[in-house]
Short mmCIF file of C-alpha atoms and ligand atoms in Angstrom, two decimals:
data_model
loop_
_atom_site.label_atom_id
_atom_site.label_comp_id
_atom_site.label_asym_id
_atom_site.label_seq_id
_atom_site.Cartn_x
_atom_site.Cartn_y
_atom_site.Cartn_z
CA MET A 1 -28.72 3.10 19.02
CA LYS A 2 -29.86 4.88 15.93
CA VAL A 3 -27.33 5.76 13.34
CA ASP A 4 -27.87 7.08 9.79
CA TRP A 5 -24.78 5.29 8.48
CA LEU A 6 -22.98 1.88 10.01
CA ILE A 7 -19.46 1.55 8.72
CA ILE A 8 -17.58 -1.11 8.89
CA GLY A 9 -13.42 -0.74 9.58
CA ALA A 10 -11.93 2.62 10.60
CA GLY A 11 -9.02 2.69 7.35
CA TYR A 12 -8.75 5.74 5.02
CA SER A 13 -11.51 4.87 3.10
CA SER A 14 -13.94 4.68 6.73
CA CYS A 15 -12.48 8.13 7.55
CA VAL A 16 -12.82 9.67 4.30
CA LEU A 17 -16.31 8.78 4.31
CA ALA A 18 -17.35 9.35 7.91
CA GLU A 19 -15.64 12.72 8.23
CA ARG A 20 -17.42 13.74 4.60
CA ILE A 21 -20.80 12.75 6.06
CA ALA A 22 -20.19 14.38 9.22
CA THR A 23 -19.03 18.21 8.51
CA GLN A 24 -21.34 18.02 4.73
CA LEU A 25 -24.25 16.60 5.43
CA ALA A 26 -24.83 16.64 9.28
CA GLN A 27 -25.43 13.30 9.23
CA ARG A 28 -24.58 10.23 12.31
CA VAL A 29 -22.47 7.61 11.31
CA LEU A 30 -20.93 4.50 13.47
CA ILE A 31 -17.81 3.10 12.89
CA VAL A 32 -17.24 -0.43 13.80
CA GLU A 33 -14.03 -1.59 13.71
CA ARG A 34 -12.24 -4.77 14.57
CA ARG A 35 -8.77 -4.15 15.80
CA ASP A 36 -8.35 -2.03 19.11
CA HIS A 37 -7.51 1.24 16.59
CA ILE A 38 -8.31 3.05 14.30
CA GLY A 39 -6.30 3.44 10.88
CA GLY A 40 -6.49 0.52 9.21
CA ASN A 41 -2.97 -0.52 8.22
CA ALA A 42 -1.86 3.14 8.12
CA TYR A 43 -1.77 2.82 11.80
CA ASP A 44 1.23 3.90 13.42
CA PHE A 45 2.33 4.57 16.73
CA TYR A 46 4.92 5.05 19.06
CA ASN A 47 6.89 2.39 20.08
CA GLU A 48 8.19 2.22 24.01
CA HIS A 49 11.69 3.70 22.46
CA GLY A 50 9.34 6.94 21.43
CA ILE A 51 9.93 5.53 17.87
CA LEU A 52 7.19 6.25 15.71
CA VAL A 53 6.35 2.67 13.93
CA HIS A 54 4.02 1.59 11.16
CA LYS A 55 2.84 -1.61 12.64
CA TYR A 56 1.03 -3.11 9.70
CA GLY A 57 4.56 -2.70 7.09
CA PRO A 58 5.90 1.09 6.02
CA HIS A 59 3.45 3.46 4.49
CA ILE A 60 4.77 6.24 2.64
CA PHE A 61 2.68 8.68 1.55
CA HIS A 62 2.59 9.90 -1.77
CA THR A 63 0.30 11.53 -4.64
CA LYS A 64 -0.05 13.14 -7.98
CA SER A 65 -3.01 14.25 -7.30
CA LYS A 66 -3.88 17.75 -5.50
CA LYS A 67 -7.61 16.98 -4.69
CA ALA A 68 -6.14 14.23 -2.23
CA TRP A 69 -3.14 16.24 -1.08
CA ASP A 70 -5.17 19.13 -0.17
CA TYR A 71 -8.12 16.90 1.45
CA LEU A 72 -5.68 15.33 3.54
CA SER A 73 -3.85 18.33 4.33
CA ARG A 74 -6.90 19.71 6.41
CA PHE A 75 -5.68 17.21 8.96
CA THR A 76 -2.27 17.15 8.77
CA GLU A 77 1.29 19.43 8.63
CA TRP A 78 3.13 17.29 6.59
CA ARG A 79 7.54 16.36 6.46
CA HIS A 80 8.61 16.65 3.40
CA TYR A 81 10.16 13.10 2.63
CA TYR A 82 11.68 11.43 -0.28
CA HIS A 83 11.72 7.70 -0.21
CA HIS A 84 14.84 5.81 -1.47
CA VAL A 85 14.91 2.04 -1.62
CA LEU A 86 18.12 -0.52 -2.48
CA GLY A 87 18.23 -4.04 -3.75
CA VAL A 88 20.63 -6.38 -2.84
CA VAL A 89 21.84 -7.82 -5.88
CA GLU A 90 25.00 -10.05 -6.75
CA GLY A 91 25.86 -8.85 -3.13
CA LYS A 92 25.79 -5.11 -4.46
CA LYS A 93 23.21 -2.23 -3.17
CA VAL A 94 21.56 -0.75 -6.19
CA PRO A 95 18.84 1.98 -7.06
CA ILE A 96 15.31 0.58 -6.91
CA PRO A 97 13.22 0.83 -9.16
CA PHE A 98 16.22 -0.05 -11.59
CA ASN A 99 18.16 2.95 -13.54
CA LEU A 100 20.92 4.48 -14.76
CA ASN A 101 23.01 4.55 -11.64
CA SER A 102 22.13 0.86 -11.02
CA LEU A 103 23.54 -0.34 -14.31
CA TYR A 104 26.89 1.29 -13.30
CA ALA A 105 26.59 -0.15 -10.22
CA LEU A 106 26.59 -3.45 -11.48
CA PHE A 107 28.17 -3.40 -14.96
CA PRO A 108 32.07 -1.87 -16.11
CA PRO A 109 31.55 1.75 -17.16
CA HIS A 110 32.38 0.64 -20.98
CA TYR A 111 29.09 -2.28 -21.33
CA ALA A 112 27.26 0.07 -18.73
CA GLN A 113 27.80 3.01 -20.80
CA LYS A 114 26.61 0.63 -23.92
CA LEU A 115 23.70 -0.61 -22.16
CA GLU A 116 22.79 2.84 -21.48
CA ASN A 117 23.53 4.11 -25.42
CA LEU A 118 20.45 1.06 -25.81
CA LEU A 119 17.71 2.16 -23.39
CA LEU A 120 18.06 5.84 -24.73
CA GLU A 121 17.43 4.70 -28.34
CA HIS A 122 15.11 2.10 -27.61
CA PHE A 123 12.67 3.94 -25.22
CA GLY A 124 14.78 7.53 -24.18
CA PHE A 125 15.62 9.74 -21.57
CA GLY A 126 13.14 9.74 -18.40
CA VAL A 127 10.64 6.80 -19.86
CA LYS A 128 9.79 4.26 -17.42
CA VAL A 129 9.91 0.72 -18.92
CA PRO A 130 7.58 -2.02 -16.94
CA ILE A 131 10.01 -5.50 -16.63
CA LEU A 132 7.36 -7.53 -18.94
CA LYS A 133 7.31 -5.04 -21.42
CA LEU A 134 11.26 -4.66 -21.75
CA ARG A 135 11.78 -8.25 -22.02
CA GLU A 136 9.29 -8.13 -24.80
CA SER A 137 10.98 -5.74 -26.52
CA ALA A 138 14.26 -5.99 -26.15
CA SER A 139 16.86 -8.36 -28.64
CA GLY A 140 20.40 -8.54 -28.66
CA ASP A 141 22.32 -6.85 -25.36
CA LEU A 142 18.71 -5.26 -24.10
CA GLU A 143 17.53 -9.02 -24.06
CA PHE A 144 20.36 -9.77 -21.79
CA LEU A 145 19.94 -6.60 -19.84
CA ALA A 146 16.27 -7.44 -19.45
CA ASN A 147 16.80 -11.19 -18.64
CA TYR A 148 19.41 -9.54 -15.78
CA ILE A 149 17.07 -7.44 -14.52
CA TYR A 150 14.28 -9.37 -13.83
CA GLU A 151 15.82 -12.29 -12.61
CA ASN A 152 17.70 -10.73 -10.39
CA VAL A 153 15.15 -7.63 -9.56
CA PHE A 154 11.99 -9.45 -9.43
CA LEU A 155 11.36 -12.60 -10.20
CA HIS A 156 12.41 -13.97 -6.76
CA TYR A 157 10.83 -10.92 -4.92
CA THR A 158 7.95 -11.46 -6.58
CA ILE A 159 7.96 -15.34 -5.69
CA LYS A 160 8.92 -14.65 -2.02
CA GLN A 161 5.86 -11.84 -2.12
CA TRP A 162 2.68 -13.23 -4.48
CA GLU A 163 3.84 -17.42 -4.44
CA LEU A 164 3.74 -16.38 -7.99
CA LYS A 165 5.61 -15.59 -11.34
CA PRO A 166 5.83 -12.21 -12.67
CA GLU A 167 3.84 -12.87 -15.74
CA GLN A 168 1.00 -14.73 -13.47
CA LEU A 169 0.03 -11.79 -11.80
CA ASP A 170 -1.50 -8.43 -13.47
CA ARG A 171 1.08 -6.41 -15.16
CA GLY A 172 0.34 -3.62 -13.37
CA VAL A 173 1.76 -5.15 -10.26
CA THR A 174 5.57 -5.16 -11.19
CA GLY A 175 4.95 -2.39 -13.54
CA ARG A 176 4.60 -0.38 -10.25
CA VAL A 177 8.40 -0.61 -10.36
CA PRO A 178 9.29 0.14 -13.57
CA VAL A 179 13.14 0.35 -15.31
CA TYR A 180 13.58 4.14 -14.82
CA ILE A 181 15.59 5.45 -17.74
CA SER A 182 16.90 8.25 -15.36
CA ARG A 183 19.44 8.89 -12.53
CA ASP A 184 16.60 9.61 -10.51
CA ASN A 185 17.23 7.56 -7.40
CA ARG A 186 13.77 8.04 -5.40
CA TYR A 187 11.44 5.42 -5.68
CA PHE A 188 8.34 7.55 -6.41
CA GLN A 189 8.34 10.34 -8.46
CA ASP A 190 5.07 12.17 -7.91
CA ARG A 191 4.68 15.70 -7.10
CA TYR A 192 3.47 14.76 -3.33
CA GLN A 193 5.46 12.68 -1.04
CA ALA A 194 5.53 13.75 1.85
CA MET A 195 4.71 11.32 5.24
CA PRO A 196 2.52 13.49 8.19
CA LYS A 197 4.69 15.24 10.80
CA HIS A 198 2.47 13.17 13.89
CA GLY A 199 2.03 10.17 12.41
CA TYR A 200 -1.13 8.67 10.70
CA THR A 201 -3.21 7.77 13.47
CA GLU A 202 -3.20 11.45 14.70
CA MET A 203 -4.36 12.39 11.77
CA PHE A 204 -7.28 9.52 11.27
CA ARG A 205 -7.66 10.66 15.50
CA ARG A 206 -8.95 14.70 13.83
CA MET A 207 -10.27 13.51 10.69
CA LEU A 208 -13.20 11.46 13.20
CA ASN A 209 -12.85 13.77 16.01
CA HIS A 210 -16.74 15.02 15.47
CA PRO A 211 -19.65 14.91 17.44
CA ASN A 212 -21.55 13.20 14.91
CA ILE A 213 -18.91 10.59 14.35
CA LYS A 214 -18.81 7.63 17.16
CA VAL A 215 -16.43 4.65 17.04
CA LEU A 216 -16.73 1.68 18.23
CA LEU A 217 -13.26 -0.78 18.66
CA ASN A 218 -12.63 -4.24 19.15
CA THR A 219 -15.96 -5.38 17.99
CA ASP A 220 -17.51 -7.29 14.47
CA TYR A 221 -19.48 -5.48 12.26
CA ARG A 222 -21.20 -9.31 12.72
CA GLU A 223 -20.90 -8.77 16.17
CA ILE A 224 -23.52 -5.83 17.11
CA ILE A 225 -25.04 -5.16 13.49
CA ASN A 226 -28.95 -7.15 14.67
CA ASP A 227 -28.65 -4.71 17.67
CA ILE A 228 -27.93 -1.25 15.65
CA LYS A 229 -30.55 0.83 13.85
CA PHE A 230 -29.19 2.32 10.64
CA ASN A 231 -30.24 3.44 7.42
CA ARG A 232 -27.63 2.32 4.96
CA ILE A 233 -23.92 0.73 5.25
CA ILE A 234 -20.45 1.52 3.94
CA CYS A 235 -18.15 -1.80 3.90
CA THR A 236 -14.66 -1.27 4.10
CA ALA A 237 -14.16 -5.45 5.34
CA PRO A 238 -13.40 -7.67 2.43
CA ILE A 239 -16.36 -8.26 0.34
CA ASP A 240 -16.17 -12.57 0.78
CA THR A 241 -16.19 -11.95 4.16
CA PHE A 242 -18.99 -9.52 4.05
CA PHE A 243 -21.36 -12.23 1.59
CA ASP A 244 -20.26 -14.88 4.56
CA TYR A 245 -17.93 -16.22 1.38
CA MET A 246 -21.37 -17.21 -0.41
CA TYR A 247 -18.87 -18.20 -3.65
CA GLY A 248 -15.89 -18.91 -1.94
CA GLU A 249 -12.50 -16.96 -0.15
CA LEU A 250 -11.47 -14.59 -2.82
CA PRO A 251 -7.47 -15.05 -1.92
CA TYR A 252 -5.45 -11.94 -0.72
CA ARG A 253 -1.57 -12.06 0.45
CA SER A 254 -0.54 -11.65 4.31
CA LEU A 255 2.28 -10.41 5.73
CA ARG A 256 4.17 -11.21 9.39
CA PHE A 257 6.18 -8.08 10.92
CA GLN A 258 9.03 -8.80 12.71
CA PHE A 259 10.35 -5.47 14.62
CA ASP A 260 13.70 -4.81 16.04
CA THR A 261 15.21 -2.21 17.79
CA LEU A 262 18.77 -1.73 17.60
CA ASP A 263 20.78 0.56 20.13
CA ARG A 264 22.79 2.15 17.15
CA GLU A 265 21.12 5.31 15.54
CA TYR A 266 21.17 3.90 12.06
CA TYR A 267 21.19 0.62 10.30
CA GLN A 268 21.38 1.03 6.71
CA GLU A 269 21.94 3.35 4.32
CA VAL A 270 18.38 4.68 3.02
CA GLY A 271 14.25 3.86 4.87
CA THR A 272 14.14 0.91 2.89
CA VAL A 273 15.93 -2.40 1.66
CA ASN A 274 15.12 -4.77 -0.75
CA TYR A 275 16.01 -8.51 -0.34
CA PRO A 276 14.96 -9.77 -4.00
CA ASN A 277 17.21 -12.71 -4.47
CA ASP A 278 18.51 -13.63 -0.19
CA TYR A 279 16.22 -14.75 3.75
CA ASP A 280 12.43 -15.13 3.37
CA ILE A 281 12.22 -11.66 3.60
CA THR A 282 11.48 -9.34 1.12
CA ARG A 283 12.47 -6.05 2.82
CA ILE A 284 13.82 -4.21 6.07
CA THR A 285 12.40 -0.22 6.79
CA GLU A 286 13.83 1.82 8.74
CA GLN A 287 11.28 3.59 10.31
CA LYS A 288 13.28 6.52 11.53
CA TYR A 289 14.06 7.49 7.82
CA LEU A 290 10.15 7.91 7.48
CA SER A 291 9.94 9.53 10.90
CA GLY A 292 12.50 11.94 10.64
CA GLN A 293 13.47 11.64 14.03
CA THR A 294 16.97 12.05 15.91
CA LEU A 295 17.75 9.29 18.58
CA PRO A 296 20.20 6.99 19.70
CA LYS A 297 18.33 3.81 18.85
CA THR A 298 16.78 2.31 15.73
CA THR A 299 13.62 0.55 14.97
CA LEU A 300 13.62 -1.98 11.98
CA VAL A 301 10.67 -3.73 10.61
CA MET A 302 11.36 -7.29 8.57
CA GLU A 303 8.43 -8.08 6.14
CA TYR A 304 7.58 -11.94 6.08
CA PRO A 305 5.33 -12.67 3.11
CA GLN A 306 2.94 -15.11 4.23
CA ALA A 307 -0.20 -16.82 2.73
CA TYR A 308 -3.46 -15.41 4.35
CA VAL A 309 -5.70 -17.51 6.63
CA PRO A 310 -9.23 -16.28 7.78
CA GLY A 311 -9.01 -15.87 11.43
CA LYS A 312 -5.40 -16.34 11.52
CA ASN A 313 -3.89 -13.64 10.19
CA ASP A 314 -4.61 -10.57 8.11
CA PRO A 315 -5.60 -9.71 4.43
CA TYR A 316 -3.99 -6.93 3.05
CA TYR A 317 -2.93 -7.73 -0.43
CA PRO A 318 -6.01 -8.03 -2.62
CA ILE A 319 -3.67 -10.84 -6.02
CA PRO A 320 -4.36 -9.09 -9.09
CA ARG A 321 -5.23 -11.55 -11.64
CA GLU A 322 -7.99 -12.99 -14.21
CA GLU A 323 -8.81 -15.88 -12.08
CA ASN A 324 -9.49 -13.95 -9.26
CA ARG A 325 -11.59 -11.13 -10.76
CA GLU A 326 -13.51 -14.02 -11.88
CA LEU A 327 -14.22 -14.83 -8.38
CA LEU A 328 -15.09 -10.95 -7.63
CA ALA A 329 -17.22 -10.65 -10.04
CA LEU A 330 -19.50 -13.11 -8.62
CA TYR A 331 -19.58 -10.94 -5.41
CA LEU A 332 -20.18 -8.18 -7.25
CA LYS A 333 -23.15 -9.46 -8.98
CA GLU A 334 -24.53 -9.55 -5.58
CA VAL A 335 -23.76 -6.11 -4.31
CA ASP A 336 -25.86 -4.82 -7.46
CA ASN A 337 -28.56 -7.16 -6.23
CA LEU A 338 -28.71 -4.79 -2.94
CA ASN A 339 -29.57 -1.83 -4.68
CA GLY A 340 -27.35 0.03 -3.13
CA THR A 341 -28.34 0.08 0.22
CA VAL A 342 -24.67 -1.29 1.29
CA ILE A 343 -22.06 0.35 -0.06
CA PHE A 344 -18.21 -1.00 -1.10
CA VAL A 345 -15.12 0.96 -0.47
CA GLY A 346 -11.56 0.50 -0.08
CA ARG A 347 -8.99 -1.80 -0.89
CA LEU A 348 -10.32 -5.01 0.71
CA ALA A 349 -14.24 -4.24 -0.18
CA GLU A 350 -13.54 -3.60 -4.03
CA TYR A 351 -10.73 -6.29 -3.79
CA LYS A 352 -7.96 -3.32 -5.26
CA TYR A 353 -4.52 -2.51 -4.85
CA TYR A 354 -5.25 0.68 -4.02
CA ASP A 355 -2.02 2.94 -2.40
CA MET A 356 -3.14 5.62 0.76
CA ASP A 357 -3.89 8.45 -2.32
CA GLN A 358 -6.06 6.02 -4.71
CA ALA A 359 -8.28 4.86 -1.42
CA VAL A 360 -8.84 8.77 -0.56
CA ILE A 361 -9.72 9.30 -4.43
CA ARG A 362 -11.62 6.89 -4.09
CA ALA A 363 -13.79 7.61 -1.42
CA LEU A 364 -14.25 11.08 -1.99
CA GLY A 365 -15.28 9.78 -5.82
CA VAL A 366 -17.86 8.26 -4.04
CA PHE A 367 -19.15 10.24 -1.40
CA GLU A 368 -19.46 12.62 -4.16
CA LYS A 369 -21.04 10.58 -7.13
CA GLU A 370 -23.05 8.28 -4.73
CA ILE A 371 -23.77 9.91 -1.07
CA ALA A 372 -24.10 13.44 -1.53
CA ASN A 373 -25.60 13.29 -5.19
CA CYS A 374 -28.53 11.10 -3.95
CA ILE A 375 -29.70 13.07 -0.57
P1 FAD B 401 -7.77 -0.79 5.69
O1 FAD B 401 -6.64 0.02 6.08
O2 FAD B 401 -7.36 -1.78 5.40
O3 FAD B 401 -9.37 -0.94 6.77
C1 FAD B 401 -10.25 -2.18 6.37
C2 FAD B 401 -10.53 -1.88 7.89
O4 FAD B 401 -11.57 -2.85 8.50
C3 FAD B 401 -9.19 -2.42 9.00
O5 FAD B 401 -9.16 -1.67 10.01
C4 FAD B 401 -9.97 -3.89 9.28
O6 FAD B 401 -9.16 -3.70 10.73
C5 FAD B 401 -11.50 -3.55 9.43
N1 FAD B 401 -12.45 -4.86 9.11
C6 FAD B 401 -11.99 -5.66 8.69
N2 FAD B 401 -13.29 -6.67 8.51
C7 FAD B 401 -14.11 -5.70 9.70
C8 FAD B 401 -15.13 -6.66 10.09
N3 FAD B 401 -15.42 -8.18 10.42
N4 FAD B 401 -15.53 -6.02 11.28
C9 FAD B 401 -15.39 -4.55 11.21
N5 FAD B 401 -13.82 -4.26 10.87
C10 FAD B 401 -13.08 -4.94 10.01
N6 FAD B 401 0.08 2.34 0.51
C11 FAD B 401 0.61 4.31 -0.26
O7 FAD B 401 0.04 4.81 -0.54
N7 FAD B 401 2.39 4.11 0.25
C12 FAD B 401 2.67 2.69 0.90
O8 FAD B 401 3.51 2.56 1.40
C13 FAD B 401 1.69 1.61 1.36
N8 FAD B 401 2.61 0.76 1.92
C14 FAD B 401 1.66 -0.54 2.04
C15 FAD B 401 2.43 -1.42 2.91
C16 FAD B 401 1.75 -2.60 3.04
C17 FAD B 401 2.74 -3.72 4.54
C18 FAD B 401 -0.03 -2.46 3.03
C19 FAD B 401 -0.60 -4.11 3.46
C20 FAD B 401 -0.55 -1.64 2.00
C21 FAD B 401 0.18 -0.68 1.80
N9 FAD B 401 -0.22 0.62 1.56
C22 FAD B 401 0.30 2.18 1.39
C23 FAD B 401 -1.78 0.46 1.02
C24 FAD B 401 -3.05 1.25 1.98
O9 FAD B 401 -2.59 0.45 3.13
C25 FAD B 401 -3.84 1.43 2.22
O10 FAD B 401 -4.38 1.66 0.41
C26 FAD B 401 -5.20 1.71 2.53
O11 FAD B 401 -4.83 1.41 4.34
C27 FAD B 401 -6.42 1.11 2.35
O12 FAD B 401 -7.38 1.63 3.43
P2 FAD B 401 -8.54 1.19 3.45
O13 FAD B 401 -9.27 1.72 4.21
O14 FAD B 401 -9.73 0.61 2.30
O15 FAD B 401 -8.78 -0.44 4.07
N1 UDP B 402 8.72 -6.12 -7.16
C1 UDP B 402 9.69 -7.01 -7.19
N2 UDP B 402 11.63 -6.00 -6.78
C2 UDP B 402 11.65 -5.31 -6.12
C3 UDP B 402 10.36 -4.54 -5.91
C4 UDP B 402 9.31 -4.57 -6.32
O1 UDP B 402 10.08 -8.14 -8.23
O2 UDP B 402 12.64 -5.11 -5.72
C5 UDP B 402 7.35 -5.77 -7.64
C6 UDP B 402 7.11 -7.48 -6.38
O3 UDP B 402 5.77 -8.02 -7.55
C7 UDP B 402 6.88 -6.53 -6.17
C8 UDP B 402 5.73 -5.17 -6.48
O4 UDP B 402 7.18 -5.42 -7.32
O5 UDP B 402 5.19 -6.96 -4.73
C9 UDP B 402 5.35 -3.75 -6.49
O6 UDP B 402 6.35 -3.36 -5.35
P1 UDP B 402 5.55 -2.45 -4.56
O7 UDP B 402 7.33 -1.82 -3.33
O8 UDP B 402 5.26 -1.37 -4.99
O9 UDP B 402 4.84 -3.14 -3.10
P2 UDP B 402 3.98 -3.00 -2.06
O10 UDP B 402 4.95 -1.68 -1.65
O11 UDP B 402 2.61 -2.44 -1.86
O12 UDP B 402 3.93 -4.16 -0.87
#
């Protein structure tokens, strides 16, 4: 078999690049995917109860980028959806990201009012303050509040999720869920927030539906790489795998997902409830909130963080911290030695904590700058 491009993996990064190369350059692409489906970690399917579930954990689409939104809108219609998250703190369910409503849910009104005034004075209304920044800049009652939020919302959740404390990770990790001096209970504030009306997998199916694109499932690229003729490779698989772990394994975090279907219409008040301090799970997501389906049963997914062990489970999260970037730098030097014959794109291949929209933006950028421009 002879193709122009061999693409390793069939997730977001791969689907965007395959679609662009096939439709804009009229070149032939072979996608090789180790799993039995397309879509990568955003893969979803209808379970035996007819509920649309996300096999690898809840995926909520949100972006500020009109470019990413417009691009994906060519392959899916959308169901507008604002994700809401509650966190269980001292037995009460409070809005996450922690905001002014969370304050009033946890403290007596006069004290909550005092804390609100202090937050407004120091930062102003509508401002998002990462917890590590709040802890540094606070004194007096604000220092108490910062420590309270750190201890009750972030510390134990982060230890469960990463086996590290918040300050042992890049600040951007806990900064994803900043304290929000506002009464907006939505998890995200991006302009575009929606779920693909017929699911992510259907959207990917439409992206790949082109005569120039072939997909080989259930195949590790290493099994076939010597049997295929191609000009260039795009790798969306983990970068350390590609280089046969020559500098050792890059650490990733994994998760175990437990799905339960209950014989009742709804289980919880919102899409996701976080359990920072209780149990081994970090959160429970009720899939029907994400899909908007009306059905008599409901399916929940519980997330149990795990160490990643190659060959045993899947790498889901790069672990953003300095020492891992140093190891990554060694692999990036090897990438340079390949003189552009292999392009590394995506969350695993670049070892970057990309959200879906960032994966799309990055893949479109790679297409424009490193592929279309060079042909
Ligand atoms: P992937 O989707 O990981 O695709 C890589 C593909 O390569 C996989 O299919 C893998 O099987 C395949 N592969 C690996 N090795 C090989 C090999 N040797 N041979 C062949 N194939 C191989 N983003 C959001 O925007 N919103 C969310 O709510 C959200 N929630 C998330 C929840 C969880 C639990 C996780 C893990 C991620 C979440 N994300 C979310 C991030 C989102 O999943 C990623 O941004 C996106 O999937 C990245 O796409 P990708 O193509 O880079 O990687
Ligand atoms: N986080 C936390 N408590 C929460 C929510 C988030 O400590 O209630 C921290 C935790 O370290 C987590 C990070 O913020 O890994 C990012 O959270 P996000 O919900 O963005 O994670 P993802 O959806 O990517 O798993």
